[in-house]
């Protein structure tokens, strides 16, 4: 029997122990009978409580795992594509440097191009998020509060697209800008 349910944010193990002691003390103060060797009050972490009540179906967990794997594959692919596309532009960037552009100018150009690519991927991520939420909501697997569109999640998807492209283009951009001579840049561009 559950007489009372309380939700609390307890970030450390000491907080959990203190909260459990307070709940037991409260139960004893109210004169509730305590069985020897058992806990008077039960205190579960959120995920354990959701598992106990069966509120998170295994299908939803599998979808989350598959989504995280897909996200990892997409990030690796983005890094490879950005590295390849910047590598193919070595000669163009070397000529720009030979015409008087500073390394900093070339690097800033590459970062702006990455931001543009990130904005495009963010738009695609937002559209994909919206379609994914509609597909999940249509399946009646999760409660409607979970499958509702959230502005924070949309912003996170957009931000993740921009941050991913920036991070993936940093190393190739540094490598391209690090080349000291025009002949080295052409030699690396030909390879």
N, CA and C atoms as an extended XYZ file, in Angstrom:
573
Properties=species:S:1:pos:R:3:atomname:S:1:resname:S:1:resid:I:1 pbc="F F F"
N         0.845       -1.177        0.000 N   UNK     1
C         0.000        0.000        0.000 CA  UNK     1
C         0.887        1.236        0.000 C   UNK     1
N         0.519        2.206       -0.773 N   UNK     2
C         1.253        3.459       -0.812 CA  UNK     2
C         0.384        4.527       -0.170 C   UNK     2
N         0.834        5.016        0.989 N   UNK     3
C         0.044        6.008        1.708 CA  UNK     3
C         0.346        7.413        1.201 C   UNK     3
N         1.616        7.666        0.888 N   UNK     4
C         2.019        9.002        0.481 CA  UNK     4
C         3.204        8.884       -0.461 C   UNK     4
N         3.194        9.670       -1.524 N   UNK     5
C         4.323        9.673       -2.442 CA  UNK     5
C         4.888       11.087       -2.517 C   UNK     5
N         6.190       11.187       -2.367 N   UNK     6
C         6.880       12.467       -2.451 CA  UNK     6
C         7.963       12.368       -3.518 C   UNK     6
N         8.162       13.450       -4.244 N   UNK     7
C         9.233       13.515       -5.229 CA  UNK     7
C        10.256       14.505       -4.705 C   UNK     7
N        11.527       14.127       -4.792 N   UNK     8
C        12.588       15.020       -4.301 CA  UNK     8
C        13.816       14.887       -5.190 C   UNK     8
N        14.536       15.987       -5.349 N   UNK     9
C        15.791       15.996       -6.089 CA  UNK     9
C        16.903       15.847       -5.076 C   UNK     9
N        17.614       14.726       -5.110 N   UNK    10
C        18.673       14.422       -4.162 CA  UNK    10
C        19.948       14.109       -4.943 C   UNK    10
N        20.823       15.106       -5.140 N   UNK    11
C        21.963       14.914       -6.036 CA  UNK    11
C        23.086       14.031       -5.493 C   UNK    11
N        23.251       13.915       -4.190 N   UNK    12
C        24.366       13.130       -3.645 CA  UNK    12
C        23.849       11.984       -2.784 C   UNK    12
N        24.732       11.017       -2.545 N   UNK    13
C        24.366        9.864       -1.702 CA  UNK    13
C        24.091       10.304       -0.262 C   UNK    13
N        24.794       11.319        0.208 N   UNK    14
C        24.548       11.832        1.557 CA  UNK    14
C        23.150       12.436        1.662 C   UNK    14
N        22.725       13.135        0.607 N   UNK    15
C        21.374       13.702        0.590 CA  UNK    15
C        20.328       12.599        0.640 C   UNK    15
N        20.563       11.509       -0.079 N   UNK    16
C        19.627       10.380       -0.089 CA  UNK    16
C        19.541        9.756        1.302 C   UNK    16
N        20.699        9.548        1.936 N   UNK    17
C        20.708        8.946        3.281 CA  UNK    17
C        19.993        9.850        4.294 C   UNK    17
N        20.250       11.136        4.218 N   UNK    18
C        19.605       12.073        5.156 CA  UNK    18
C        18.100       12.117        4.917 C   UNK    18
N        17.689       12.119        3.659 N   UNK    19
C        16.262       12.160        3.337 CA  UNK    19
C        15.572       10.887        3.808 C   UNK    19
N        16.229        9.731        3.598 N   UNK    20
C        15.657        8.460        4.053 CA  UNK    20
C        15.512        8.443        5.579 C   UNK    20
N        16.536        8.953        6.279 N   UNK    21
C        16.469        9.014        7.749 CA  UNK    21
C        15.317        9.918        8.198 C   UNK    21
N        15.135       11.044        7.523 N   UNK    22
C        14.025       11.944        7.877 CA  UNK    22
C        12.671       11.293        7.636 C   UNK    22
N        12.547       10.562        6.516 N   UNK    23
C        11.282        9.886        6.244 CA  UNK    23
C        10.996        8.802        7.283 C   UNK    23
N        12.021        8.028        7.666 N   UNK    24
C        11.830        7.005        8.701 CA  UNK    24
C        11.470        7.640       10.033 C   UNK    24
N        12.131        8.743       10.380 N   UNK    25
C        11.818        9.441       11.628 CA  UNK    25
C        10.382        9.964       11.604 C   UNK    25
N         9.941       10.477       10.479 N   UNK    26
C         8.565       10.966       10.353 CA  UNK    26
C         7.574        9.827       10.538 C   UNK    26
N         7.884        8.663        9.914 N   UNK    27
C         6.991        7.513       10.039 CA  UNK    27
C         6.913        7.040       11.485 C   UNK    27
N         8.025        7.033       12.177 N   UNK    28
C         8.017        6.628       13.583 CA  UNK    28
C         7.275        7.639       14.447 C   UNK    28
N         7.439        8.923       14.141 N   UNK    29
C         6.752        9.968       14.904 CA  UNK    29
C         5.239        9.872       14.740 C   UNK    29
N         4.791        9.411       13.583 N   UNK    30
C         3.358        9.251       13.342 CA  UNK    30
C         2.836        7.939       13.908 C   UNK    30
N         3.714        7.145       14.486 N   UNK    31
C         3.299        5.906       15.120 CA  UNK    31
C         3.008        4.777       14.163 C   UNK    31
N         3.582        4.821       12.973 N   UNK    32
C         3.386        3.730       12.027 CA  UNK    32
C         4.209        2.528       12.451 C   UNK    32
N         3.642        1.348       12.294 N   UNK    33
C         4.310        0.133       12.725 CA  UNK    33
C         5.459       -0.203       11.781 C   UNK    33
N         6.620       -0.505       12.349 N   UNK    34
C         7.798       -0.842       11.565 CA  UNK    34
C         8.089       -2.317       11.770 C   UNK    34
N         8.135       -3.063       10.687 N   UNK    35
C         8.459       -4.479       10.754 CA  UNK    35
C         9.959       -4.621       10.957 C   UNK    35
N        10.409       -5.523       11.819 N   UNK    36
C        11.847       -5.709       12.013 CA  UNK    36
C        12.513       -6.187       10.716 C   UNK    36
N        13.670       -5.587       10.411 N   UNK    37
C        14.445       -5.977        9.239 CA  UNK    37
C        13.925       -5.417        7.926 C   UNK    37
N        12.916       -4.580        7.966 N   UNK    38
C        12.406       -3.981        6.733 CA  UNK    38
C        12.499       -2.464        6.814 C   UNK    38
N        12.375       -1.847        5.686 N   UNK    39
C        12.354       -0.398        5.648 CA  UNK    39
C        10.925        0.075        5.848 C   UNK    39
N        10.764        1.112        6.635 N   UNK    40
C         9.435        1.666        6.814 CA  UNK    40
C         8.993        2.411        5.561 C   UNK    40
N         9.932        3.120        5.001 N   UNK    41
C         9.610        3.883        3.808 CA  UNK    41
C        10.491        3.386        2.664 C   UNK    41
N         9.954        3.458        1.495 N   UNK    42
C        10.725        3.055        0.322 CA  UNK    42
C        11.163        4.318       -0.419 C   UNK    42
N        12.393        4.308       -0.864 N   UNK    43
C        12.951        5.452       -1.575 CA  UNK    43
C        13.637        4.913       -2.823 C   UNK    43
N        13.065        5.214       -3.991 N   UNK    44
C        13.593        4.689       -5.241 CA  UNK    44
C        14.113        5.819       -6.114 C   UNK    44
N        15.202        5.556       -6.833 N   UNK    45
C        15.593        6.494       -7.899 CA  UNK    45
C        14.508        6.495       -8.976 C   UNK    45
N        14.416        7.569       -9.712 N   UNK    46
C        13.332        7.739      -10.685 CA  UNK    46
C        13.267        6.589      -11.683 C   UNK    46
N        14.403        6.216      -12.267 N   UNK    47
C        14.365        5.162      -13.283 CA  UNK    47
C        13.935        3.822      -12.682 C   UNK    47
N        14.369        3.525      -11.450 N   UNK    48
C        13.947        2.285      -10.798 CA  UNK    48
C        12.442        2.300      -10.535 C   UNK    48
N        11.928        3.447      -10.144 N   UNK    49
C        10.500        3.578       -9.877 CA  UNK    49
C         9.690        3.401      -11.162 C   UNK    49
N        10.183        4.007      -12.257 N   UNK    50
C         9.497        3.844      -13.541 CA  UNK    50
C         9.532        2.391      -13.992 C   UNK    50
N        10.673        1.707      -13.764 N   UNK    51
C        10.767        0.276      -14.097 CA  UNK    51
C         9.802       -0.547      -13.251 C   UNK    51
N         9.741       -0.229      -11.978 N   UNK    52
C         8.886       -0.974      -11.047 CA  UNK    52
C         7.422       -0.892      -11.468 C   UNK    52
N         7.016        0.290      -11.938 N   UNK    53
C         5.628        0.468      -12.365 CA  UNK    53
C         5.411        0.079      -13.828 C   UNK    53
N         6.492       -0.219      -14.539 N   UNK    54
C         6.375       -0.613      -15.937 CA  UNK    54
C         5.936        0.527      -16.852 C   UNK    54
N         6.369        1.747      -16.553 N   UNK    55
C         5.938        2.912      -17.322 CA  UNK    55
C         6.779        3.172      -18.566 C   UNK    55
N         7.978        2.602      -18.636 N   UNK    56
C         8.822        2.784      -19.817 CA  UNK    56
C         8.899        1.445      -20.550 C   UNK    56
N         8.207        1.348      -21.678 N   UNK    57
C         8.220        0.070      -22.398 CA  UNK    57
C         9.594       -0.217      -23.007 C   UNK    57
N         9.888       -1.477      -23.175 N   UNK    58
C        11.174       -1.885      -23.743 CA  UNK    58
C        11.328       -1.356      -25.164 C   UNK    58
N        10.235       -1.214      -25.876 N   UNK    59
C        10.273       -0.690      -27.236 CA  UNK    59
C        10.813        0.742      -27.248 C   UNK    59
N        10.417        1.548      -26.275 N   UNK    60
C        10.910        2.926      -26.194 CA  UNK    60
C        12.400        2.955      -25.875 C   UNK    60
N        12.854        2.053      -25.029 N   UNK    61
C        14.287        1.974      -24.716 CA  UNK    61
C        15.094        1.580      -25.950 C   UNK    61
N        14.560        0.645      -26.710 N   UNK    62
C        15.243        0.217      -27.923 CA  UNK    62
C        15.308        1.368      -28.923 C   UNK    62
N        14.239        2.141      -29.028 N   UNK    63
C        14.243        3.299      -29.923 CA  UNK    63
C        15.294        4.315      -29.484 C   UNK    63
N        15.432        4.509      -28.185 N   UNK    64
C        16.444        5.436      -27.675 CA  UNK    64
C        17.844        4.933      -28.018 C   UNK    64
N        18.104        3.654      -27.807 N   UNK    65
C        19.426        3.097      -28.134 CA  UNK    65
C        19.730        3.243      -29.614 C   UNK    65
N        18.757        2.921      -30.456 N   UNK    66
C        18.960        3.045      -31.895 CA  UNK    66
C        19.178        4.501      -32.299 C   UNK    66
N        18.468        5.411      -31.660 N   UNK    67
C        18.637        6.837      -31.954 CA  UNK    67
C        20.036        7.309      -31.589 C   UNK    67
N        20.549        6.871      -30.452 N   UNK    68
C        21.892        7.267      -30.031 CA  UNK    68
C        22.958        6.680      -30.962 C   UNK    68
N        22.750        5.448      -31.405 N   UNK    69
C        23.689        4.845      -32.355 CA  UNK    69
C        23.660        5.620      -33.666 C   UNK    69
N        22.468        5.962      -34.134 N   UNK    70
C        22.337        6.733      -35.370 CA  UNK    70
C        22.993        8.103      -35.231 C   UNK    70
N        22.832        8.730      -34.076 N   UNK    71
C        23.469       10.031      -33.841 CA  UNK    71
C        24.990        9.899      -33.914 C   UNK    71
N        25.541        8.866      -33.305 N   UNK    72
C        26.989        8.646      -33.364 CA  UNK    72
C        27.474        8.423      -34.782 C   UNK    72
N        26.735        7.627      -35.555 N   UNK    73
C        27.107        7.381      -36.949 CA  UNK    73
C        27.048        8.676      -37.752 C   UNK    73
N        26.022        9.483      -37.517 N   UNK    74
C        25.898       10.755      -38.243 CA  UNK    74
C        27.041       11.705      -37.910 C   UNK    74
N        27.458       11.755      -36.656 N   UNK    75
C        28.558       12.637      -36.269 CA  UNK    75
C        29.866       12.172      -36.906 C   UNK    75
N        30.110       10.872      -36.908 N   UNK    76
C        31.327       10.349      -37.549 CA  UNK    76
C        31.304       10.640      -39.049 C   UNK    76
N        30.157       10.451      -39.684 N   UNK    77
C        30.043       10.740      -41.113 CA  UNK    77
C        30.245       12.223      -41.398 C   UNK    77
N        29.698       13.077      -40.545 N   UNK    78
C        29.883       14.524      -40.733 CA  UNK    78
C        31.357       14.885      -40.631 C   UNK    78
N        32.050       14.296      -39.674 N   UNK    79
C        33.487       14.573      -39.521 CA  UNK    79
C        34.256       14.111      -40.758 C   UNK    79
N        33.925       12.941      -41.257 N   UNK    80
C        34.628       12.424      -42.433 CA  UNK    80
C        34.347       13.275      -43.667 C   UNK    80
N        33.099       13.666      -43.867 N   UNK    81
C        32.749       14.482      -45.027 CA  UNK    81
C        33.397       15.865      -44.970 C   UNK    81
N        33.391       16.486      -43.796 N   UNK    82
C        34.023       17.801      -43.669 CA  UNK    82
C        35.526       17.699      -43.889 C   UNK    82
N        36.145       16.674      -43.343 N   UNK    83
C        37.582       16.485      -43.530 CA  UNK    83
C        37.903       16.273      -45.005 C   UNK    83
N        37.129       15.459      -45.683 N   UNK    84
C        37.351       15.191      -47.103 CA  UNK    84
C        37.143       16.446      -47.937 C   UNK    84
N        36.065       17.182      -47.679 N   UNK    85
C        35.786       18.371      -48.494 CA  UNK    85
C        36.837       19.455      -48.271 C   UNK    85
N        37.304       19.602      -47.038 N   UNK    86
C        38.356       20.587      -46.790 CA  UNK    86
C        39.680       20.125      -47.383 C   UNK    86
N        39.935       18.832      -47.370 N   UNK    87
C        41.160       18.309      -47.964 CA  UNK    87
C        41.209       18.536      -49.466 C   UNK    87
N        40.062       18.463      -50.124 N   UNK    88
C        40.007       18.687      -51.576 CA  UNK    88
C        40.210       20.157      -51.926 C   UNK    88
N        40.030       21.030      -50.963 N   UNK    89
C        40.155       22.468      -51.221 CA  UNK    89
C        41.526       23.007      -50.843 C   UNK    89
N        42.480       22.152      -50.554 N   UNK    90
C        43.812       22.612      -50.140 CA  UNK    90
C        44.443       23.543      -51.182 C   UNK    90
N        44.370       23.160      -52.429 N   UNK    91
C        45.001       23.983      -53.474 CA  UNK    91
C        44.342       25.355      -53.551 C   UNK    91
N        43.030       25.384      -53.527 N   UNK    92
C        42.310       26.660      -53.569 CA  UNK    92
C        42.729       27.554      -52.402 C   UNK    92
N        42.797       26.983      -51.223 N   UNK    93
C        43.167       27.762      -50.042 CA  UNK    93
C        44.644       28.156      -50.074 C   UNK    93
N        45.484       27.291      -50.652 N   UNK    94
C        46.906       27.628      -50.781 CA  UNK    94
C        47.087       28.806      -51.733 C   UNK    94
N        46.326       28.839      -52.823 N   UNK    95
C        46.400       29.970      -53.749 CA  UNK    95
C        45.918       31.234      -53.065 C   UNK    95
N        44.877       31.119      -52.285 N   UNK    96
C        44.389       32.292      -51.534 CA  UNK    96
C        45.459       32.813      -50.580 C   UNK    96
N        46.161       31.895      -49.938 N   UNK    97
C        47.263       32.294      -49.044 CA  UNK    97
C        48.391       32.938      -49.840 C   UNK    97
N        48.694       32.383      -51.026 N   UNK    98
C        49.770       32.925      -51.859 CA  UNK    98
C        49.435       34.330      -52.360 C   UNK    98
N        48.160       34.611      -52.488 N   UNK    99
C        47.727       35.938      -52.935 CA  UNK    99
C        47.696       36.953      -51.794 C   UNK    99
N        48.059       36.516      -50.590 N   UNK   100
C        48.200       37.462      -49.491 CA  UNK   100
C        47.250       37.283      -48.323 C   UNK   100
N        46.393       36.297      -48.365 N   UNK   101
C        45.484       36.083      -47.236 CA  UNK   101
C        46.268       35.540      -46.047 C   UNK   101
N        45.935       36.029      -44.878 N   UNK   102
C        46.584       35.527      -43.663 CA  UNK   102
C        45.959       34.192      -43.254 C   UNK   102
N        46.699       33.432      -42.474 N   UNK   103
C        46.189       32.149      -41.976 CA  UNK   103
C        44.888       32.360      -41.206 C   UNK   103
N        44.867       33.419      -40.437 N   UNK   104
C        43.687       33.719      -39.638 CA  UNK   104
C        42.471       33.959      -40.532 C   UNK   104
N        42.669       34.681      -41.645 N   UNK   105
C        41.563       34.954      -42.566 CA  UNK   105
C        41.025       33.666      -43.184 C   UNK   105
N        41.939       32.778      -43.567 N   UNK   106
C        41.525       31.503      -44.150 CA  UNK   106
C        40.769       30.676      -43.114 C   UNK   106
N        41.289       30.667      -41.882 N   UNK   107
C        40.634       29.908      -40.813 CA  UNK   107
C        39.238       30.461      -40.539 C   UNK   107
N        39.109       31.791      -40.480 N   UNK   108
C        37.797       32.397      -40.233 CA  UNK   108
C        36.837       32.078      -41.368 C   UNK   108
N        37.330       32.094      -42.612 N   UNK   109
C        36.484       31.719      -43.752 CA  UNK   109
C        35.979       30.288      -43.589 C   UNK   109
N        36.868       29.378      -43.223 N   UNK   110
C        36.467       27.979      -43.057 CA  UNK   110
C        35.458       27.813      -41.918 C   UNK   110
N        35.630       28.579      -40.847 N   UNK   111
C        34.680       28.491      -39.731 CA  UNK   111
C        33.307       29.034      -40.136 C   UNK   111
N        33.272       30.117      -40.907 N   UNK   112
C        31.991       30.649      -41.376 CA  UNK   112
C        31.300       29.663      -42.309 C   UNK   112
N        32.074       29.003      -43.141 N   UNK   113
C        31.497       27.981      -44.009 CA  UNK   113
C        30.949       26.822      -43.173 C   UNK   113
N        31.647       26.488      -42.102 N   UNK   114
C        31.168       25.424      -41.218 CA  UNK   114
C        29.882       25.838      -40.511 C   UNK   114
N        29.799       27.102      -40.111 N   UNK   115
C        28.574       27.588      -39.460 CA  UNK   115
C        27.404       27.521      -40.449 C   UNK   115
N        27.652       27.879      -41.704 N   UNK   116
C        26.593       27.787      -42.721 CA  UNK   116
C        26.151       26.340      -42.904 C   UNK   116
N        27.120       25.421      -42.975 N   UNK   117
C        26.779       24.002      -43.102 CA  UNK   117
C        26.048       23.518      -41.856 C   UNK   117
N        26.463       24.008      -40.682 N   UNK   118
C        25.790       23.642      -39.444 CA  UNK   118
C        24.370       24.151      -39.388 C   UNK   118
N        24.142       25.361      -39.893 N   UNK   119
C        22.779       25.906      -39.926 CA  UNK   119
C        21.888       25.072      -40.843 C   UNK   119
N        22.446       24.654      -41.983 N   UNK   120
C        21.670       23.800      -42.894 CA  UNK   120
C        21.367       22.450      -42.244 C   UNK   120
N        22.366       21.868      -41.579 N   UNK   121
C        22.123       20.581      -40.917 CA  UNK   121
C        21.177       20.752      -39.733 C   UNK   121
N        21.206       21.914      -39.095 N   UNK   122
C        20.278       22.178      -37.998 CA  UNK   122
C        18.847       22.240      -38.493 C   UNK   122
N        18.657       22.879      -39.627 N   UNK   123
C        17.311       22.924      -40.200 CA  UNK   123
C        16.820       21.516      -40.506 C   UNK   123
N        17.703       20.701      -41.057 N   UNK   124
C        17.353       19.314      -41.333 CA  UNK   124
C        17.083       18.545      -40.039 C   UNK   124
N        17.870       18.821      -39.002 N   UNK   125
C        17.667       18.145      -37.715 CA  UNK   125
C        16.319       18.518      -37.099 C   UNK   125
N        15.931       19.775      -37.215 N   UNK   126
C        14.644       20.214      -36.655 CA  UNK   126
C        13.493       19.543      -37.404 C   UNK   126
N        13.594       19.486      -38.723 N   UNK   127
C        12.543       18.824      -39.507 CA  UNK   127
C        12.477       17.343      -39.147 C   UNK   127
N        13.640       16.704      -39.023 N   UNK   128
C        13.684       15.287      -38.652 CA  UNK   128
C        13.104       15.062      -37.261 C   UNK   128
N        13.431       15.966      -36.334 N   UNK   129
C        12.890       15.865      -34.971 CA  UNK   129
C        11.370       15.953      -34.999 C   UNK   129
N        10.848       16.917      -35.749 N   UNK   130
C         9.402       17.096      -35.798 CA  UNK   130
C         8.715       15.872      -36.408 C   UNK   130
N         9.295       15.321      -37.472 N   UNK   131
C         8.730       14.115      -38.074 CA  UNK   131
C         8.833       12.925      -37.130 C   UNK   131
N         9.976       12.801      -36.450 N   UNK   132
C        10.156       11.695      -35.504 CA  UNK   132
C         9.166       11.749      -34.354 C   UNK   132
N         8.921       12.942      -33.830 N   UNK   133
C         7.954       13.086      -32.734 CA  UNK   133
C         6.555       12.696      -33.218 C   UNK   133
N         6.221       13.076      -34.435 N   UNK   134
C         4.892       12.713      -34.961 CA  UNK   134
C         4.760       11.202      -35.145 C   UNK   134
N         5.829       10.547      -35.606 N   UNK   135
C         5.791        9.099      -35.781 CA  UNK   135
C         5.644        8.401      -34.428 C   UNK   135
N         6.419        8.857      -33.437 N   UNK   136
C         6.334        8.245      -32.103 CA  UNK   136
C         4.972        8.500      -31.488 C   UNK   136
N         4.435        9.712      -31.652 N   UNK   137
C         3.123       10.042      -31.087 CA  UNK   137
C         2.018        9.212      -31.739 C   UNK   137
N         2.175        8.908      -33.013 N   UNK   138
C         1.161        8.122      -33.710 CA  UNK   138
C         1.151        6.672      -33.250 C   UNK   138
N         2.264        6.205      -32.696 N   UNK   139
C         2.350        4.812      -32.266 CA  UNK   139
C         1.694        4.521      -30.942 C   UNK   139
N         1.261        5.508      -30.206 N   UNK   140
C         0.633        5.345      -28.886 CA  UNK   140
C         1.483        4.511      -27.930 C   UNK   140
N         2.802        4.632      -28.055 N   UNK   141
C         3.701        3.898      -27.157 CA  UNK   141
C         3.962        4.720      -25.903 C   UNK   141
N         4.113        6.014      -26.067 N   UNK   142
C         4.463        6.891      -24.961 CA  UNK   142
C         3.324        7.862      -24.681 C   UNK   142
N         3.243        8.361      -23.440 N   UNK   143
C         2.203        9.340      -23.116 CA  UNK   143
C         2.362       10.611      -23.944 C   UNK   143
N         1.275       11.318      -24.153 N   UNK   144
C         1.298       12.510      -25.004 CA  UNK   144
C         2.182       13.606      -24.430 C   UNK   144
N         2.373       13.658      -23.124 N   UNK   145
C         3.247       14.684      -22.529 CA  UNK   145
C         4.691       14.477      -22.961 C   UNK   145
N         5.080       13.233      -23.190 N   UNK   146
C         6.453       12.943      -23.600 CA  UNK   146
C         6.638       13.195      -25.086 C   UNK   146
N         5.606       12.944      -25.877 N   UNK   147
C         5.737       13.086      -27.318 CA  UNK   147
C         5.331       14.459      -27.832 C   UNK   147
N         5.087       15.403      -26.949 N   UNK   148
C         4.769       16.768      -27.374 CA  UNK   148
C         6.041       17.460      -27.850 C   UNK   148
N         5.888       18.411      -28.753 N   UNK   149
C         7.041       19.166      -29.246 CA  UNK   149
C         7.474       20.159      -28.179 C   UNK   149
N         8.763       20.205      -27.921 N   UNK   150
C         9.322       21.115      -26.935 CA  UNK   150
C        10.320       22.043      -27.613 C   UNK   150
N        10.185       23.324      -27.335 N   UNK   151
C        11.089       24.308      -27.938 CA  UNK   151
C        12.534       24.031      -27.531 C   UNK   151
N        12.749       23.601      -26.294 N   UNK   152
C        14.105       23.297      -25.833 CA  UNK   152
C        14.741       22.174      -26.635 C   UNK   152
N        13.954       21.154      -26.969 N   UNK   153
C        14.483       20.046      -27.765 CA  UNK   153
C        14.773       20.495      -29.194 C   UNK   153
N        13.927       21.366      -29.731 N   UNK   154
C        14.188       21.900      -31.071 CA  UNK   154
C        15.476       22.711      -31.083 C   UNK   154
N        15.653       23.549      -30.069 N   UNK   155
C        16.884       24.340      -29.977 CA  UNK   155
C        18.102       23.452      -29.779 C   UNK   155
N        17.950       22.382      -28.992 N   UNK   156
C        19.054       21.462      -28.780 CA  UNK   156
C        19.439       20.765      -30.084 C   UNK   156
N        18.451       20.357      -30.875 N   UNK   157
C        18.733       19.717      -32.166 CA  UNK   157
C        19.454       20.690      -33.093 C   UNK   157
N        18.993       21.925      -33.114 N   UNK   158
C        19.635       22.929      -33.965 CA  UNK   158
C        21.053       23.221      -33.480 C   UNK   158
N        21.209       23.398      -32.187 N   UNK   159
C        22.534       23.669      -31.622 CA  UNK   159
C        23.492       22.517      -31.841 C   UNK   159
N        22.993       21.299      -31.730 N   UNK   160
C        23.833       20.128      -31.937 CA  UNK   160
C        24.350       20.074      -33.373 C   UNK   160
N        23.531       20.478      -34.322 N   UNK   161
C        23.980       20.509      -35.715 CA  UNK   161
C        25.113       21.500      -35.920 C   UNK   161
N        24.977       22.699      -35.353 N   UNK   162
C        26.013       23.723      -35.516 CA  UNK   162
C        27.287       23.322      -34.778 C   UNK   162
N        27.153       22.878      -33.548 N   UNK   163
C        28.326       22.510      -32.747 CA  UNK   163
C        29.060       21.330      -33.379 C   UNK   163
N        28.327       20.352      -33.876 N   UNK   164
C        28.956       19.186      -34.498 CA  UNK   164
C        29.787       19.588      -35.708 C   UNK   164
N        29.223       20.427      -36.570 N   UNK   165
C        29.987       20.823      -37.754 CA  UNK   165
C        31.189       21.676      -37.382 C   UNK   165
N        31.039       22.530      -36.383 N   UNK   166
C        32.191       23.335      -35.962 CA  UNK   166
C        33.298       22.456      -35.396 C   UNK   166
N        32.938       21.534      -34.527 N   UNK   167
C        33.948       20.658      -33.931 CA  UNK   167
C        34.596       19.748      -34.977 C   UNK   167
N        33.788       19.251      -35.912 N   UNK   168
C        34.324       18.355      -36.932 CA  UNK   168
C        35.214       19.086      -37.928 C   UNK   168
N        35.031       20.386      -38.086 N   UNK   169
C        35.850       21.117      -39.055 CA  UNK   169
C        37.054       21.794      -38.415 C   UNK   169
N        37.162       21.771      -37.100 N   UNK   170
C        38.299       22.417      -36.437 CA  UNK   170
C        39.630       21.781      -36.821 C   UNK   170
N        39.727       20.479      -36.704 N   UNK   171
C        41.003       19.802      -36.961 CA  UNK   171
C        41.448       19.964      -38.410 C   UNK   171
N        40.571       19.691      -39.403 N   UNK   172
C        41.033       19.911      -40.786 CA  UNK   172
C        41.373       21.373      -41.064 C   UNK   172
N        40.640       22.293      -40.475 N   UNK   173
C        40.927       23.715      -40.699 CA  UNK   173
C        42.271       24.100      -40.112 C   UNK   173
N        42.556       23.642      -38.902 N   UNK   174
C        43.865       23.904      -38.303 CA  UNK   174
C        44.975       23.303      -39.152 C   UNK   174
N        44.750       22.089      -39.649 N   UNK   175
C        45.771       21.422      -40.457 CA  UNK   175
C        46.032       22.184      -41.752 C   UNK   175
N        44.970       22.646      -42.391 N   UNK   176
C        45.130       23.406      -43.631 CA  UNK   176
C        45.845       24.722      -43.364 C   UNK   176
N        45.484       25.407      -42.301 N   UNK   177
C        46.090       26.703      -41.994 CA  UNK   177
C        47.506       26.557      -41.444 C   UNK   177
N        47.862       25.392      -40.978 N   UNK   178
C        49.181       25.159      -40.387 CA  UNK   178
C        50.259       25.030      -41.453 C   UNK   178
N        49.903       24.618      -42.655 N   UNK   179
C        50.877       24.420      -43.730 CA  UNK   179
C        51.611       25.726      -43.969 C   UNK   179
N        52.949       25.671      -43.944 N   UNK   180
C        53.736       26.911      -43.965 CA  UNK   180
C        54.051       27.402      -45.369 C   UNK   180
N        54.206       26.513      -46.326 N   UNK   181
C        54.612       26.982      -47.657 CA  UNK   181
C        53.612       26.549      -48.709 C   UNK   181
N        53.606       27.271      -49.813 N   UNK   182
C        52.711       26.980      -50.911 CA  UNK   182
C        53.002       25.612      -51.524 C   UNK   182
N        54.268       25.246      -51.647 N   UNK   183
C        54.627       23.956      -52.244 CA  UNK   183
C        54.129       22.810      -51.364 C   UNK   183
N        54.219       22.963      -50.038 N   UNK   184
C        53.701       21.921      -49.129 CA  UNK   184
C        52.187       21.785      -49.278 C   UNK   184
N        51.493       22.921      -49.402 N   UNK   185
C        50.044       22.878      -49.532 CA  UNK   185
C        49.643       22.171      -50.828 C   UNK   185
N        50.357       22.467      -51.921 N   UNK   186
C        50.044       21.795      -53.173 CA  UNK   186
C        50.362       20.304      -53.095 C   UNK   186
N        51.468       19.972      -52.448 N   UNK   187
C        51.853       18.556      -52.331 CA  UNK   187
C        50.815       17.797      -51.513 C   UNK   187
N        50.347       18.383      -50.417 N   UNK   188
C        49.337       17.710      -49.602 CA  UNK   188
C        48.006       17.660      -50.331 C   UNK   188
N        47.703       18.698      -51.130 N   UNK   189
C        46.443       18.709      -51.879 CA  UNK   189
C        46.426       17.648      -52.958 C   UNK   189
N        47.588       17.312      -53.473 N   UNK   190
C        47.647       16.301      -54.533 CA  UNK   190
C        47.554       14.900      -53.966 C   UNK   190
N        47.871       14.737      -52.689 N   UNK   191
C        47.889       13.408      -52.096 CA  UNK   191
C        46.508       12.902      -51.807 C   UNK   191
